[in-house]
Amino acid sequence: MSPRTTRATQNPPGDASPVSRPHKAGNPGTTGSPDAPDASGGSGPTTAPHAGRAPRAGHRHADGAWGWLFVSPMVLVLGLFLVLPILMALWVSLLHWDGQSNPFSGQAEFAGLDNYRSLLTQDGLDRTLFATSLRNTAYYVLLTVPLQTALALVLALVVNQRMLRGRSALRTVFFFPSVTSSIAVSTVFLFLFQGSGAVNTMLSWIGIKGPNWFADPRGVLSLLLGALGLVDPDHPTGVLASHSFMGLSWYQWLSGPSVAMCTLILLAVWTTSGTFMLIFLAALQDIPRELEESAAIEGVNRFQMLRYVTLPALRPVLFLVLTLGLIATWQVFDQVYVMGQGAPGNTTLTPAFLSYSAAFDDADFGQGAAIAFVLLALILCMTALQRWALRERNAGTGRNR
Amino acid sequence: MTTRTAAAIVSCAALLAATGCSSNFGSGSKTEQDTGSRQHLTVLIATSGDAETKSVKDAAAAYAKQSGNSVTVEVAKDMNQQLAQSFAGHKPPDVFYVNSDQFANYAKAGSLYAYGDRIKDADDFSAQLRTSFSYDGKLVCLPKDTSTLALAVNTDLWKKAGLTENDYPTTWDELKAVAGKLTKGGVTGLVTTNEYQRLGVFMKQAGGWVTNPEQSKMTSDSPQNAEGLGFVRSLLKSGALKYAQQVDTSWGGEALGKGKAAMTIEGNWLTGAMKLDYPNVKYKMVELPAGPSGKGTLAFSTCWGVAAESAHRTAAVDLVKYLSSAKQQLTFADAFGVMPSRTSTLDTYARQEPDAKAWVDSAAYAQGPVTIAGFDKVLSQFNTDLQTLSTTDPKTILAALQRNGEQALTKGN
């Protein structure tokens, strides 16, 4: 990476003046990574010319101390408001705590893994609801993430065209949904997608009778299969209906996002693509002009330029956008809270909302915390999987980004 | 590397210790009672609107003047969350509204001070509501008011369909007949929401209910309940009954006001909403028709909770006595349309509000709300299932309710 090489040139051998020390130690503080001081402070000096000098070790120790001093406010804030609450919530997830006493005094009954068991292995309402929320969100993520990434990329490519007129106006327009409050947008969508709302009125102009979007719990895949005559959506039979997993029949798992959920997906894609467009745009403008010019001299066409020059250059940003999208979609809450709180038929229920309602509506904070931790584990697994899928295959050295 | 990890662990432990010691959770010891003559009480309410806020504040001010204590009334934005937080932080308000669906959760956790035995005329409050607000056989809190469900009829649409006052339905068959007659064009005979808080009236009229009267056993899978929901299903299938969402409304009152429903099943809050949103729509309230097992309706209520951890319990109970007095309840009734929870006051109320006669008459046979700890999700799942009533056998829905309810009952006890 470039900072390392520049640092080496900035610190020629022999330049051990103490003035440069605080600067070096302070630098990582601005990047916000507590790992950085030792890494950067260590890599430069340990290179061959300085390896033998004894006093360096003491300096390095001082560097570390300075580094910790400079990052300590951030560490303290993160520790107090992030790490500590997470540990507390982890403890609560092991209790039957109703929120009325001190969870750290032993008044709340210790439940061990009971809360997790009732979510994952015990047959009952808790597991059925949790499985339903997982199914809903899986479809939500599966559709939203690729759609919003693709749309954002296309929009970024469009507004990055130098020849395009009114580029900045278009950028503003595309970005606009992202700066609007999600609560406000959700409310507007509620009106647009009413049974007799604007969307259905427009559909009726071309002869389509739109569904009653937010009141329609039918899964779109099951509707599709029903239209093909493969299954009867109202009375499913056969293998799909007779087997079940986590309290939901195979048919229920495979019925797809409900019509109501599809509007939520549409909303998410529309509101988030602007933000991601901006990230892609910044990366696009960072691609060296020479790279494109030399490719042009080689005689590539536009598609080849996109496939072999632009996209590879965007890989790290693509990873960022996919990760952000994945995390945000698994945690979707506010739209659900506004648009139906799980209705119709629990088909817009998401783990985040279920966690909230378990804690505050059922006074079962342990269960709510357990849901949150299962969700966390799930997101971590997904991100690891995605990191593995997007690794640099030609690097060969096993170096990760 | 190891030193860094060690440092991180040490700082985490230090943080834990620091917040753990200074945390506001406190101990579970008994709250010391304030015995001063001038005490300060805080009241937390979840208001239905400005009218309610104002009248509760006025009443509190009047009490303050009379007793010498001072009272602050606060309005909650999210009652459940705010109460849960204040209980956990051991700083609850002295007096607060307790919603019936949260009552059991709070009572089970010991957050409520059971003051029922300090109320001499507790028998005056409706028996069903006293059952709902009792925990472990003890009356915990007094119902602040009540409302019941009755049938609202749009009189213009009624006349248009060639019906007279003699045709107001008194049996299921008559209801089915008039609902069918009224359903035409953009009008649906009967519109209501897909929740047991409305459709439960038919279960009650058929002689069933979700639990036994003592709320100790689930009785959901009884044939009576199936008969009640079966009747609803037959109406749904004929198109004479539609859920509010199906006609693009959020509740029965909106459907009635917009002329999409000729009849709906709603409670006392309908009066205020119609006056505010649809002042020109003429409607009449009649009692719900009787089913195979006679008349049946549901009652709803909120109670005046006193915090177990309040330092002013005596003064708080005193305030509740004042707020739930006959005179004060009539003032509230006049201000924001609720019904008094004292049976002796209902007659006065009926004279004061002749239009509310159907609701008042219904109070005699109304079923109180289900108040069992951890039942919120069981009942909301039931509501979710009721949405698919037109395509699902009522017995399947009721069996699921029975199973989920039994699980919650065993978990709760």
mmCIF file with all atom_site columns, C-alpha atoms in Angstrom, chain A residues 34-35 38-39 68 75-76 78-80 83-84 87-88 96-105 107 115 118 123-126 128-129 194-197 212 214-217 234-235 337 343-346 356-357 359-365 367, chain B residues 4 7-8 11-12 15-17 19-20 23 25-29 78 80-85 87-90 101-102 105-106 108-111 233 245-248 254 258 260 309 374-378 380-381 384 387-388 391 403-404 407 411:
data_model
loop_
_atom_site.group_PDB
_atom_site.id
_atom_site.type_symbol
_atom_site.label_atom_id
_atom_site.label_alt_id
_atom_site.label_comp_id
_atom_site.label_asym_id
_atom_site.label_entity_id
_atom_site.label_seq_id
_atom_site.pdbx_PDB_ins_code
_atom_site.Cartn_x
_atom_site.Cartn_y
_atom_site.Cartn_z
_atom_site.occupancy
_atom_site.B_iso_or_equiv
_atom_site.pdbx_formal_charge
_atom_site.auth_seq_id
_atom_site.auth_comp_id
_atom_site.auth_asym_id
_atom_site.auth_atom_id
_atom_site.pdbx_PDB_model_num
ATOM 1   C CA . PRO A 1 34  ? -5.874  1.297   17.041 1.00 0.00 ? 34  PRO A CA 1
ATOM 2   C CA . ASP A 1 35  ? -3.830  -1.342  15.277 1.00 0.00 ? 35  ASP A CA 1
ATOM 3   C CA . ASP A 1 38  ? 2.557   -0.457  15.851 1.00 0.00 ? 38  ASP A CA 1
ATOM 4   C CA . ALA A 1 39  ? 2.158   -1.550  12.276 1.00 0.00 ? 39  ALA A CA 1
ATOM 5   C CA . TRP A 1 68  ? -2.485  4.827   22.910 1.00 0.00 ? 68  TRP A CA 1
ATOM 6   C CA . VAL A 1 75  ? -11.222 3.790   22.584 1.00 0.00 ? 75  VAL A CA 1
ATOM 7   C CA . LEU A 1 76  ? -13.021 5.065   25.659 1.00 0.00 ? 76  LEU A CA 1
ATOM 8   C CA . LEU A 1 78  ? -16.183 2.956   21.709 1.00 0.00 ? 78  LEU A CA 1
ATOM 9   C CA . GLY A 1 79  ? -15.708 0.943   24.867 1.00 0.00 ? 79  GLY A CA 1
ATOM 10  C CA . LEU A 1 80  ? -18.372 2.789   26.840 1.00 0.00 ? 80  LEU A CA 1
ATOM 11  C CA . VAL A 1 83  ? -18.281 -2.770  23.549 1.00 0.00 ? 83  VAL A CA 1
ATOM 12  C CA . LEU A 1 84  ? -19.756 -2.491  27.010 1.00 0.00 ? 84  LEU A CA 1
ATOM 13  C CA . LEU A 1 87  ? -21.311 -7.354  26.558 1.00 0.00 ? 87  LEU A CA 1
ATOM 14  C CA . MET A 1 88  ? -24.233 -6.325  28.763 1.00 0.00 ? 88  MET A CA 1
ATOM 15  C CA . HIS A 1 96  ? -35.183 -14.412 31.714 1.00 0.00 ? 96  HIS A CA 1
ATOM 16  C CA . TRP A 1 97  ? -35.184 -10.694 32.349 1.00 0.00 ? 97  TRP A CA 1
ATOM 17  C CA . ASP A 1 98  ? -38.432 -8.724  32.257 1.00 0.00 ? 98  ASP A CA 1
ATOM 18  C CA . GLY A 1 99  ? -36.752 -5.338  32.389 1.00 0.00 ? 99  GLY A CA 1
ATOM 19  C CA . GLN A 1 100 ? -38.031 -4.500  35.854 1.00 0.00 ? 100 GLN A CA 1
ATOM 20  C CA . SER A 1 101 ? -34.972 -5.268  37.972 1.00 0.00 ? 101 SER A CA 1
ATOM 21  C CA . ASN A 1 102 ? -31.212 -5.039  37.814 1.00 0.00 ? 102 ASN A CA 1
ATOM 22  C CA . PRO A 1 103 ? -30.003 -7.713  35.392 1.00 0.00 ? 103 PRO A CA 1
ATOM 23  C CA . PHE A 1 104 ? -26.583 -7.763  37.079 1.00 0.00 ? 104 PHE A CA 1
ATOM 24  C CA . SER A 1 105 ? -27.771 -8.365  40.623 1.00 0.00 ? 105 SER A CA 1
ATOM 25  C CA . GLN A 1 107 ? -32.596 -11.053 40.682 1.00 0.00 ? 107 GLN A CA 1
ATOM 26  C CA . ASN A 1 115 ? -33.564 -18.043 24.884 1.00 0.00 ? 115 ASN A CA 1
ATOM 27  C CA . SER A 1 118 ? -36.532 -21.483 22.001 1.00 0.00 ? 118 SER A CA 1
ATOM 28  C CA . ASP A 1 123 ? -41.004 -26.090 18.477 1.00 0.00 ? 123 ASP A CA 1
ATOM 29  C CA . GLY A 1 124 ? -43.219 -23.164 19.369 1.00 0.00 ? 124 GLY A CA 1
ATOM 30  C CA . LEU A 1 125 ? -44.425 -19.690 18.538 1.00 0.00 ? 125 LEU A CA 1
ATOM 31  C CA . ASP A 1 126 ? -41.014 -18.093 19.166 1.00 0.00 ? 126 ASP A CA 1
ATOM 32  C CA . THR A 1 128 ? -42.016 -19.999 14.067 1.00 0.00 ? 128 THR A CA 1
ATOM 33  C CA . LEU A 1 129 ? -41.918 -16.214 14.293 1.00 0.00 ? 129 LEU A CA 1
ATOM 34  C CA . GLN A 1 194 ? -52.869 1.839   -1.383 1.00 0.00 ? 194 GLN A CA 1
ATOM 35  C CA . GLY A 1 195 ? -55.449 -0.371  -3.055 1.00 0.00 ? 195 GLY A CA 1
ATOM 36  C CA . SER A 1 196 ? -56.852 2.702   -4.804 1.00 0.00 ? 196 SER A CA 1
ATOM 37  C CA . GLY A 1 197 ? -53.577 4.629   -4.735 1.00 0.00 ? 197 GLY A CA 1
ATOM 38  C CA . ASN A 1 212 ? -53.839 -4.298  -2.590 1.00 0.00 ? 212 ASN A CA 1
ATOM 39  C CA . PHE A 1 214 ? -49.773 -3.672  1.747  1.00 0.00 ? 214 PHE A CA 1
ATOM 40  C CA . ALA A 1 215 ? -52.637 -6.029  2.545  1.00 0.00 ? 215 ALA A CA 1
ATOM 41  C CA . ASP A 1 216 ? -51.403 -8.874  0.355  1.00 0.00 ? 216 ASP A CA 1
ATOM 42  C CA . PRO A 1 217 ? -49.569 -11.614 2.257  1.00 0.00 ? 217 PRO A CA 1
ATOM 43  C CA . ASP A 1 234 ? -54.454 -21.737 -1.127 1.00 0.00 ? 234 ASP A CA 1
ATOM 44  C CA . HIS A 1 235 ? -54.105 -25.442 -0.475 1.00 0.00 ? 235 HIS A CA 1
ATOM 45  C CA . TYR A 1 337 ? -42.085 -0.184  11.955 1.00 0.00 ? 337 TYR A CA 1
ATOM 46  C CA . ALA A 1 343 ? -48.465 -7.234  8.711  1.00 0.00 ? 343 ALA A CA 1
ATOM 47  C CA . PRO A 1 344 ? -49.849 -8.638  6.461  1.00 0.00 ? 344 PRO A CA 1
ATOM 48  C CA . GLY A 1 345 ? -49.608 -12.170 7.715  1.00 0.00 ? 345 GLY A CA 1
ATOM 49  C CA . ASN A 1 346 ? -46.180 -11.671 9.335  1.00 0.00 ? 346 ASN A CA 1
ATOM 50  C CA . TYR A 1 356 ? -37.836 -4.937  19.446 1.00 0.00 ? 356 TYR A CA 1
ATOM 51  C CA . SER A 1 357 ? -41.318 -6.330  19.913 1.00 0.00 ? 357 SER A CA 1
ATOM 52  C CA . ALA A 1 359 ? -38.331 -6.842  24.344 1.00 0.00 ? 359 ALA A CA 1
ATOM 53  C CA . PHE A 1 360 ? -40.783 -3.983  24.597 1.00 0.00 ? 360 PHE A CA 1
ATOM 54  C CA . ASP A 1 361 ? -44.181 -5.540  23.822 1.00 0.00 ? 361 ASP A CA 1
ATOM 55  C CA . ASP A 1 362 ? -43.676 -8.879  25.548 1.00 0.00 ? 362 ASP A CA 1
ATOM 56  C CA . ALA A 1 363 ? -41.292 -7.652  28.277 1.00 0.00 ? 363 ALA A CA 1
ATOM 57  C CA . ASP A 1 364 ? -38.948 -10.496 27.321 1.00 0.00 ? 364 ASP A CA 1
ATOM 58  C CA . PHE A 1 365 ? -35.674 -8.645  27.017 1.00 0.00 ? 365 PHE A CA 1
ATOM 59  C CA . GLN A 1 367 ? -35.369 -13.132 24.072 1.00 0.00 ? 367 GLN A CA 1
ATOM 60  C CA . ARG B 2 4   ? -2.003  -5.195  23.229 1.00 0.00 ? 4   ARG B CA 1
ATOM 61  C CA . ALA B 2 7   ? -4.227  -3.977  27.541 1.00 0.00 ? 7   ALA B CA 1
ATOM 62  C CA . ALA B 2 8   ? -7.531  -4.229  25.722 1.00 0.00 ? 8   ALA B CA 1
ATOM 63  C CA . SER B 2 11  ? -9.359  -1.528  29.813 1.00 0.00 ? 11  SER B CA 1
ATOM 64  C CA . CYS B 2 12  ? -12.585 -3.424  29.092 1.00 0.00 ? 12  CYS B CA 1
ATOM 65  C CA . LEU B 2 15  ? -14.840 0.080   31.984 1.00 0.00 ? 15  LEU B CA 1
ATOM 66  C CA . LEU B 2 16  ? -17.138 -2.691  33.160 1.00 0.00 ? 16  LEU B CA 1
ATOM 67  C CA . ALA B 2 17  ? -16.205 -2.095  36.746 1.00 0.00 ? 17  ALA B CA 1
ATOM 68  C CA . THR B 2 19  ? -20.103 1.531   34.914 1.00 0.00 ? 19  THR B CA 1
ATOM 69  C CA . GLY B 2 20  ? -21.148 -1.456  36.940 1.00 0.00 ? 20  GLY B CA 1
ATOM 70  C CA . SER B 2 23  ? -24.913 2.229   37.271 1.00 0.00 ? 23  SER B CA 1
ATOM 71  C CA . PHE B 2 25  ? -29.831 -0.041  38.580 1.00 0.00 ? 25  PHE B CA 1
ATOM 72  C CA . GLY B 2 26  ? -29.565 0.108   42.354 1.00 0.00 ? 26  GLY B CA 1
ATOM 73  C CA . SER B 2 27  ? -30.645 -2.627  44.693 1.00 0.00 ? 27  SER B CA 1
ATOM 74  C CA . GLY B 2 28  ? -33.996 -4.307  45.039 1.00 0.00 ? 28  GLY B CA 1
ATOM 75  C CA . SER B 2 29  ? -34.637 -3.150  48.595 1.00 0.00 ? 29  SER B CA 1
ATOM 76  C CA . ASP B 2 78  ? -44.155 5.493   23.675 1.00 0.00 ? 78  ASP B CA 1
ATOM 77  C CA . ASN B 2 80  ? -44.466 0.692   26.900 1.00 0.00 ? 80  ASN B CA 1
ATOM 78  C CA . GLN B 2 81  ? -40.898 1.716   26.280 1.00 0.00 ? 81  GLN B CA 1
ATOM 79  C CA . GLN B 2 82  ? -40.888 4.630   28.694 1.00 0.00 ? 82  GLN B CA 1
ATOM 80  C CA . LEU B 2 83  ? -42.427 2.595   31.493 1.00 0.00 ? 83  LEU B CA 1
ATOM 81  C CA . ALA B 2 84  ? -40.070 -0.337  30.924 1.00 0.00 ? 84  ALA B CA 1
ATOM 82  C CA . GLN B 2 85  ? -37.098 2.010   31.081 1.00 0.00 ? 85  GLN B CA 1
ATOM 83  C CA . PHE B 2 87  ? -38.930 0.428   35.969 1.00 0.00 ? 87  PHE B CA 1
ATOM 84  C CA . ALA B 2 88  ? -35.481 -0.851  35.035 1.00 0.00 ? 88  ALA B CA 1
ATOM 85  C CA . GLY B 2 89  ? -33.925 2.392   36.273 1.00 0.00 ? 89  GLY B CA 1
ATOM 86  C CA . HIS B 2 90  ? -35.929 2.213   39.524 1.00 0.00 ? 90  HIS B CA 1
ATOM 87  C CA . ASP B 2 101 ? -52.181 -5.974  27.304 1.00 0.00 ? 101 ASP B CA 1
ATOM 88  C CA . GLN B 2 102 ? -49.183 -4.945  29.422 1.00 0.00 ? 102 GLN B CA 1
ATOM 89  C CA . ASN B 2 105 ? -46.279 -8.317  32.485 1.00 0.00 ? 105 ASN B CA 1
ATOM 90  C CA . TYR B 2 106 ? -45.926 -5.503  35.004 1.00 0.00 ? 106 TYR B CA 1
ATOM 91  C CA . LYS B 2 108 ? -45.878 -10.458 37.338 1.00 0.00 ? 108 LYS B CA 1
ATOM 92  C CA . ALA B 2 109 ? -42.640 -8.494  37.667 1.00 0.00 ? 109 ALA B CA 1
ATOM 93  C CA . GLY B 2 110 ? -43.913 -6.879  40.859 1.00 0.00 ? 110 GLY B CA 1
ATOM 94  C CA . SER B 2 111 ? -43.781 -3.353  39.466 1.00 0.00 ? 111 SER B CA 1
ATOM 95  C CA . ARG B 2 233 ? -66.010 -16.906 7.661  1.00 0.00 ? 233 ARG B CA 1
ATOM 96  C CA . GLN B 2 245 ? -57.694 -3.073  4.923  1.00 0.00 ? 245 GLN B CA 1
ATOM 97  C CA . GLN B 2 246 ? -59.534 -4.661  2.017  1.00 0.00 ? 246 GLN B CA 1
ATOM 98  C CA . VAL B 2 247 ? -61.481 -1.452  1.495  1.00 0.00 ? 247 VAL B CA 1
ATOM 99  C CA . ASP B 2 248 ? -58.405 0.782   1.876  1.00 0.00 ? 248 ASP B CA 1
ATOM 100 C CA . GLU B 2 254 ? -62.830 5.280   8.740  1.00 0.00 ? 254 GLU B CA 1
ATOM 101 C CA . LYS B 2 258 ? -65.985 7.307   4.062  1.00 0.00 ? 258 LYS B CA 1
ATOM 102 C CA . LYS B 2 260 ? -67.490 2.301   2.335  1.00 0.00 ? 260 LYS B CA 1
ATOM 103 C CA . GLU B 2 309 ? -41.305 1.557   44.016 1.00 0.00 ? 309 GLU B CA 1
ATOM 104 C CA . GLY B 2 374 ? -46.419 -12.904 27.761 1.00 0.00 ? 374 GLY B CA 1
ATOM 105 C CA . PHE B 2 375 ? -49.690 -13.079 25.818 1.00 0.00 ? 375 PHE B CA 1
ATOM 106 C CA . ASP B 2 376 ? -49.063 -10.121 23.568 1.00 0.00 ? 376 ASP B CA 1
ATOM 107 C CA . LYS B 2 377 ? -47.341 -12.174 20.892 1.00 0.00 ? 377 LYS B CA 1
ATOM 108 C CA . VAL B 2 378 ? -49.812 -15.059 21.215 1.00 0.00 ? 378 VAL B CA 1
ATOM 109 C CA . SER B 2 380 ? -50.998 -10.825 17.787 1.00 0.00 ? 380 SER B CA 1
ATOM 110 C CA . GLN B 2 381 ? -50.250 -14.138 16.096 1.00 0.00 ? 381 GLN B CA 1
ATOM 111 C CA . THR B 2 384 ? -52.341 -12.457 11.985 1.00 0.00 ? 384 THR B CA 1
ATOM 112 C CA . GLN B 2 387 ? -56.412 -12.319 8.388  1.00 0.00 ? 387 GLN B CA 1
ATOM 113 C CA . THR B 2 388 ? -56.486 -15.576 6.431  1.00 0.00 ? 388 THR B CA 1
ATOM 114 C CA . THR B 2 391 ? -59.142 -19.412 3.239  1.00 0.00 ? 391 THR B CA 1
ATOM 115 C CA . ARG B 2 403 ? -51.118 -24.400 21.480 1.00 0.00 ? 403 ARG B CA 1
ATOM 116 C CA . ASN B 2 404 ? -49.329 -21.030 21.600 1.00 0.00 ? 404 ASN B CA 1
ATOM 117 C CA . GLN B 2 407 ? -46.976 -22.641 25.920 1.00 0.00 ? 407 GLN B CA 1
ATOM 118 C CA . LYS B 2 411 ? -43.704 -20.328 30.569 1.00 0.00 ? 411 LYS B CA 1
#
